[in-house]
């Protein structure tokens, strides 16, 4: 269930002065399963009440008009795009993580009400704890810069149950399974009287270069140099669902990380079936130039756009 922000009770003035000869105002609320009390003092009852109202935010002076985490998340996205960092793909990942795992639970809370215990509960209950944690950190960091919050509790320690998986090569069984999946797709296309060569060509390029699928589908004619066999992985295919649920895709310049933008040399040798990845790329490059020039995709959809 979404966590609702608890409301403050009535402010009470103490008629009697405290030990320092000052008036005291206090208010109570229940938060994180505990009863909280906040007090403020002043030389008069009115001064004590005003100090308390300012302390608990009863006087609404929220920076930039931001009163909810939803508003701060939107402000982060806009500011990040204007700054040009992080990468647009990372910003999209933060937006998707926020919409799926954070907004339904705490989106209507004021950012200052996100305590460490509340964040721990949210992360522990998320199907994607690392992404949820990272998204909260950057959003609340934005709140610090905008002076919406005084601290970022998401910067505290949290041990994730998941472990980071290091890159590794596919085993022979895994590679055979991948090839079988591509072959099954090619067979399905044949039954529909469609050309399966594109599907099989993509598989050979993936196997011989180690590219991600999105990187391979984003290849353009200008990214491959037949004479040297040099191939530039300089983009990826990004897919995002609109508000109405309809998915759209586009070629995103750059990779998933800075290290993902790289240049490799395609192996010159043939595979067990005598197929050369270099030959496939050279053929696809020539077709792409004839159809759309140097910017044309190596593996186009029927419409001529990038396949996804």
Short mmCIF file of C-alpha atoms in Angstrom, two decimals, residues 34-272:
data_model
loop_
_atom_site.label_atom_id
_atom_site.label_comp_id
_atom_site.label_asym_id
_atom_site.label_seq_id
_atom_site.Cartn_x
_atom_site.Cartn_y
_atom_site.Cartn_z
CA UNK A 34 6.59 5.98 16.47
CA UNK A 35 5.01 8.97 18.15
CA UNK A 36 7.07 12.06 17.40
CA UNK A 37 7.12 15.32 19.29
CA UNK A 38 8.55 18.59 18.02
CA UNK A 39 8.93 21.66 20.20
CA UNK A 40 10.05 25.23 19.76
CA UNK A 41 10.54 28.09 22.21
CA UNK A 42 10.13 31.83 22.16
CA UNK A 43 10.05 34.85 24.41
CA UNK A 44 6.26 34.95 23.98
CA UNK A 45 3.60 32.36 23.18
CA UNK A 46 3.17 33.85 19.69
CA UNK A 47 6.89 33.71 19.04
CA UNK A 48 7.07 30.07 20.18
CA UNK A 49 4.12 29.12 17.94
CA UNK A 50 5.64 30.88 14.92
CA UNK A 51 8.98 29.15 15.46
CA UNK A 52 7.24 25.77 15.65
CA UNK A 53 5.18 26.39 12.52
CA UNK A 54 8.33 27.24 10.61
CA UNK A 55 10.09 24.20 12.01
CA UNK A 56 7.46 21.67 10.94
CA UNK A 57 6.75 23.34 7.64
CA UNK A 58 3.27 24.56 8.55
CA UNK A 59 4.37 27.79 6.94
CA UNK A 60 4.75 26.61 3.35
CA UNK A 61 7.99 27.97 2.00
CA UNK A 62 8.97 24.87 0.01
CA UNK A 63 11.84 25.57 -2.35
CA UNK A 64 10.70 25.99 -5.97
CA UNK A 65 7.15 25.07 -4.96
CA UNK A 66 8.12 21.39 -4.50
CA UNK A 67 5.92 19.68 -1.94
CA UNK A 68 5.97 16.03 -3.07
CA UNK A 69 8.54 13.49 -4.22
CA UNK A 70 6.69 13.30 -7.56
CA UNK A 71 7.42 16.98 -8.14
CA UNK A 72 11.06 16.57 -7.15
CA UNK A 73 11.45 13.57 -9.49
CA UNK A 74 10.08 15.63 -12.38
CA UNK A 75 12.44 18.48 -11.48
CA UNK A 76 15.39 16.06 -11.45
CA UNK A 77 14.55 14.73 -14.93
CA UNK A 78 14.26 18.23 -16.37
CA UNK A 79 17.48 19.45 -14.72
CA UNK A 80 19.45 16.33 -15.73
CA UNK A 81 18.46 16.72 -19.38
CA UNK A 82 19.40 20.38 -19.30
CA UNK A 83 22.81 19.58 -17.78
CA UNK A 84 23.40 16.77 -20.25
CA UNK A 85 24.28 14.27 -17.55
CA UNK A 86 23.83 11.50 -16.80
CA UNK A 87 23.34 9.95 -20.23
CA UNK A 88 19.79 10.14 -21.65
CA UNK A 89 19.48 6.36 -21.40
CA UNK A 90 20.30 6.51 -17.68
CA UNK A 91 17.74 9.26 -17.14
CA UNK A 92 15.12 7.08 -18.84
CA UNK A 93 16.04 4.16 -16.57
CA UNK A 94 15.62 6.39 -13.51
CA UNK A 95 12.23 7.57 -14.78
CA UNK A 96 11.03 4.02 -15.42
CA UNK A 97 12.26 2.79 -12.02
CA UNK A 98 10.57 5.73 -10.30
CA UNK A 99 7.26 5.16 -12.10
CA UNK A 100 7.21 1.42 -11.35
CA UNK A 101 8.65 1.05 -7.86
CA UNK A 102 8.77 4.42 -6.09
CA UNK A 103 5.87 6.60 -7.22
CA UNK A 104 3.10 4.13 -6.21
CA UNK A 105 4.46 3.92 -2.65
CA UNK A 106 5.90 7.30 -1.61
CA UNK A 107 5.31 9.63 -4.54
CA UNK A 108 2.94 11.88 -2.60
CA UNK A 109 5.21 12.27 0.42
CA UNK A 110 7.25 15.40 0.97
CA UNK A 111 10.92 14.56 0.18
CA UNK A 112 11.94 15.54 3.71
CA UNK A 113 9.71 12.74 5.08
CA UNK A 114 11.80 10.03 3.43
CA UNK A 115 13.62 8.71 6.47
CA UNK A 116 16.25 5.97 6.31
CA UNK A 117 13.88 3.33 7.81
CA UNK A 118 11.22 4.20 5.24
CA UNK A 119 13.75 4.00 2.39
CA UNK A 120 15.02 0.64 3.68
CA UNK A 121 11.48 -0.76 3.63
CA UNK A 122 10.90 0.57 0.13
CA UNK A 123 14.15 -0.90 -1.25
CA UNK A 124 13.69 -4.25 0.51
CA UNK A 125 10.21 -4.61 -1.00
CA UNK A 126 11.25 -3.63 -4.51
CA UNK A 127 11.78 -6.28 -7.20
CA UNK A 128 14.70 -4.13 -8.39
CA UNK A 129 16.43 -2.95 -5.19
CA UNK A 130 19.64 -1.64 -6.76
CA UNK A 131 17.82 0.48 -9.34
CA UNK A 132 15.39 1.76 -6.71
CA UNK A 133 18.25 2.74 -4.40
CA UNK A 134 20.20 4.49 -7.17
CA UNK A 135 17.11 6.37 -8.39
CA UNK A 136 16.26 7.63 -4.91
CA UNK A 137 19.87 8.79 -4.40
CA UNK A 138 19.98 10.95 -7.50
CA UNK A 139 16.52 12.43 -6.93
CA UNK A 140 17.29 13.38 -3.33
CA UNK A 141 20.70 14.72 -4.40
CA UNK A 142 18.77 17.06 -6.67
CA UNK A 143 16.66 18.00 -3.66
CA UNK A 144 19.83 18.91 -1.77
CA UNK A 145 20.98 21.23 -4.56
CA UNK A 146 17.53 22.83 -4.70
CA UNK A 147 17.43 23.07 -0.87
CA UNK A 148 14.21 21.08 -0.72
CA UNK A 149 15.85 18.72 1.79
CA UNK A 150 18.71 19.28 4.21
CA UNK A 151 20.17 15.76 4.02
CA UNK A 152 20.00 12.76 1.70
CA UNK A 153 19.10 9.68 3.77
CA UNK A 154 19.37 7.49 0.65
CA UNK A 155 23.16 7.96 0.88
CA UNK A 156 23.23 5.75 3.97
CA UNK A 157 24.43 2.14 3.83
CA UNK A 158 22.11 -0.54 2.47
CA UNK A 159 23.20 -4.09 1.68
CA UNK A 160 21.50 -5.47 -1.40
CA UNK A 161 20.52 -9.10 -1.51
CA UNK A 162 21.60 -9.33 -5.15
CA UNK A 163 25.19 -9.79 -6.25
CA UNK A 164 26.83 -8.09 -9.18
CA UNK A 165 27.36 -10.54 -12.02
CA UNK A 166 30.69 -10.19 -13.75
CA UNK A 167 30.89 -10.43 -17.55
CA UNK A 168 31.82 -13.86 -18.88
CA UNK A 169 31.86 -15.81 -22.12
CA UNK A 170 28.94 -18.06 -23.01
CA UNK A 171 29.43 -21.76 -22.50
CA UNK A 172 29.06 -24.11 -25.47
CA UNK A 173 25.63 -25.20 -24.18
CA UNK A 174 24.47 -21.60 -23.76
CA UNK A 175 25.71 -20.70 -27.23
CA UNK A 176 23.93 -23.73 -28.69
CA UNK A 177 20.73 -22.68 -26.92
CA UNK A 178 21.02 -19.16 -28.31
CA UNK A 179 21.62 -20.48 -31.80
CA UNK A 180 18.60 -22.77 -31.47
CA UNK A 181 16.42 -19.80 -30.49
CA UNK A 182 17.54 -17.80 -33.53
CA UNK A 183 17.08 -20.84 -35.79
CA UNK A 184 13.56 -21.37 -34.45
CA UNK A 185 12.74 -17.76 -35.31
CA UNK A 186 14.21 -18.24 -38.79
CA UNK A 187 12.14 -21.41 -39.29
CA UNK A 188 9.00 -19.53 -38.26
CA UNK A 189 9.76 -16.84 -40.86
CA UNK A 190 10.22 -19.52 -43.52
CA UNK A 191 6.80 -20.97 -42.71
CA UNK A 192 5.38 -17.49 -43.24
CA UNK A 193 7.18 -17.21 -46.60
CA UNK A 194 9.48 -14.51 -45.24
CA UNK A 195 13.24 -14.15 -45.62
CA UNK A 196 15.05 -15.44 -42.49
CA UNK A 197 18.50 -14.23 -43.55
CA UNK A 198 18.39 -11.08 -41.40
CA UNK A 199 17.69 -13.10 -38.25
CA UNK A 200 20.55 -15.50 -38.95
CA UNK A 201 22.93 -12.66 -39.89
CA UNK A 202 22.23 -10.90 -36.58
CA UNK A 203 23.06 -14.11 -34.71
CA UNK A 204 26.42 -14.53 -36.48
CA UNK A 205 27.38 -10.91 -35.75
CA UNK A 206 26.40 -11.25 -32.07
CA UNK A 207 28.38 -14.44 -31.69
CA UNK A 208 31.52 -13.22 -33.45
CA UNK A 209 31.68 -9.69 -31.99
CA UNK A 210 30.21 -9.98 -28.48
CA UNK A 211 27.94 -6.98 -29.06
CA UNK A 212 24.74 -6.54 -27.10
CA UNK A 213 21.60 -7.10 -29.15
CA UNK A 214 20.67 -3.41 -28.98
CA UNK A 215 24.17 -2.44 -30.11
CA UNK A 216 24.03 -4.80 -33.09
CA UNK A 217 20.62 -3.54 -34.21
CA UNK A 218 21.87 0.07 -33.94
CA UNK A 219 24.79 -0.50 -36.35
CA UNK A 220 24.93 1.85 -39.36
CA UNK A 221 26.75 1.54 -42.67
CA UNK A 222 29.37 4.05 -41.53
CA UNK A 223 30.15 1.97 -38.42
CA UNK A 224 31.88 -0.81 -40.40
CA UNK A 225 35.09 -0.54 -42.44
CA UNK A 226 35.35 -3.63 -44.70
CA UNK A 227 39.04 -3.21 -45.54
CA UNK A 228 40.25 -3.36 -41.93
CA UNK A 229 37.32 -5.20 -40.38
CA UNK A 230 36.91 -2.41 -37.80
CA UNK A 231 33.45 -2.12 -36.29
CA UNK A 232 32.33 0.80 -34.10
CA UNK A 233 29.73 0.12 -31.41
CA UNK A 234 28.48 3.70 -31.18
CA UNK A 235 24.81 3.38 -30.29
CA UNK A 236 22.00 1.20 -29.01
CA UNK A 237 18.27 0.74 -29.52
CA UNK A 238 16.15 2.21 -26.73
CA UNK A 239 12.54 1.15 -26.15
CA UNK A 240 10.14 3.00 -23.86
CA UNK A 241 6.41 2.76 -23.26
CA UNK A 242 4.36 5.96 -23.59
CA UNK A 243 1.74 6.97 -21.04
CA UNK A 244 -0.90 5.10 -23.07
CA UNK A 245 1.20 1.91 -22.92
CA UNK A 246 2.28 2.02 -26.58
CA UNK A 247 5.98 1.24 -27.02
CA UNK A 248 8.24 3.34 -29.20
CA UNK A 249 11.88 2.79 -30.09
CA UNK A 250 14.75 4.86 -31.44
CA UNK A 251 18.50 4.72 -31.97
CA UNK A 252 20.29 6.20 -28.96
CA UNK A 253 23.82 7.54 -29.68
CA UNK A 254 26.40 6.18 -27.26
CA UNK A 255 26.27 2.99 -25.26
CA UNK A 256 24.90 1.91 -21.93
CA UNK A 257 28.07 3.28 -20.31
CA UNK A 258 31.07 5.31 -21.48
CA UNK A 259 33.04 2.08 -21.88
CA UNK A 260 30.30 0.64 -24.11
CA UNK A 261 31.23 3.05 -26.93
CA UNK A 262 34.12 1.19 -28.46
CA UNK A 263 35.72 -0.05 -31.68
CA UNK A 264 36.50 -3.72 -32.24
CA UNK A 265 38.05 -5.82 -34.98
CA UNK A 266 35.73 -8.46 -36.44
CA UNK A 267 37.43 -11.89 -36.57
CA UNK A 268 38.48 -12.75 -40.12
CA UNK A 269 37.96 -16.49 -39.73
CA UNK A 270 34.82 -18.39 -40.74
CA UNK A 271 32.59 -20.29 -38.32
CA UNK A 272 31.95 -24.05 -38.39
#
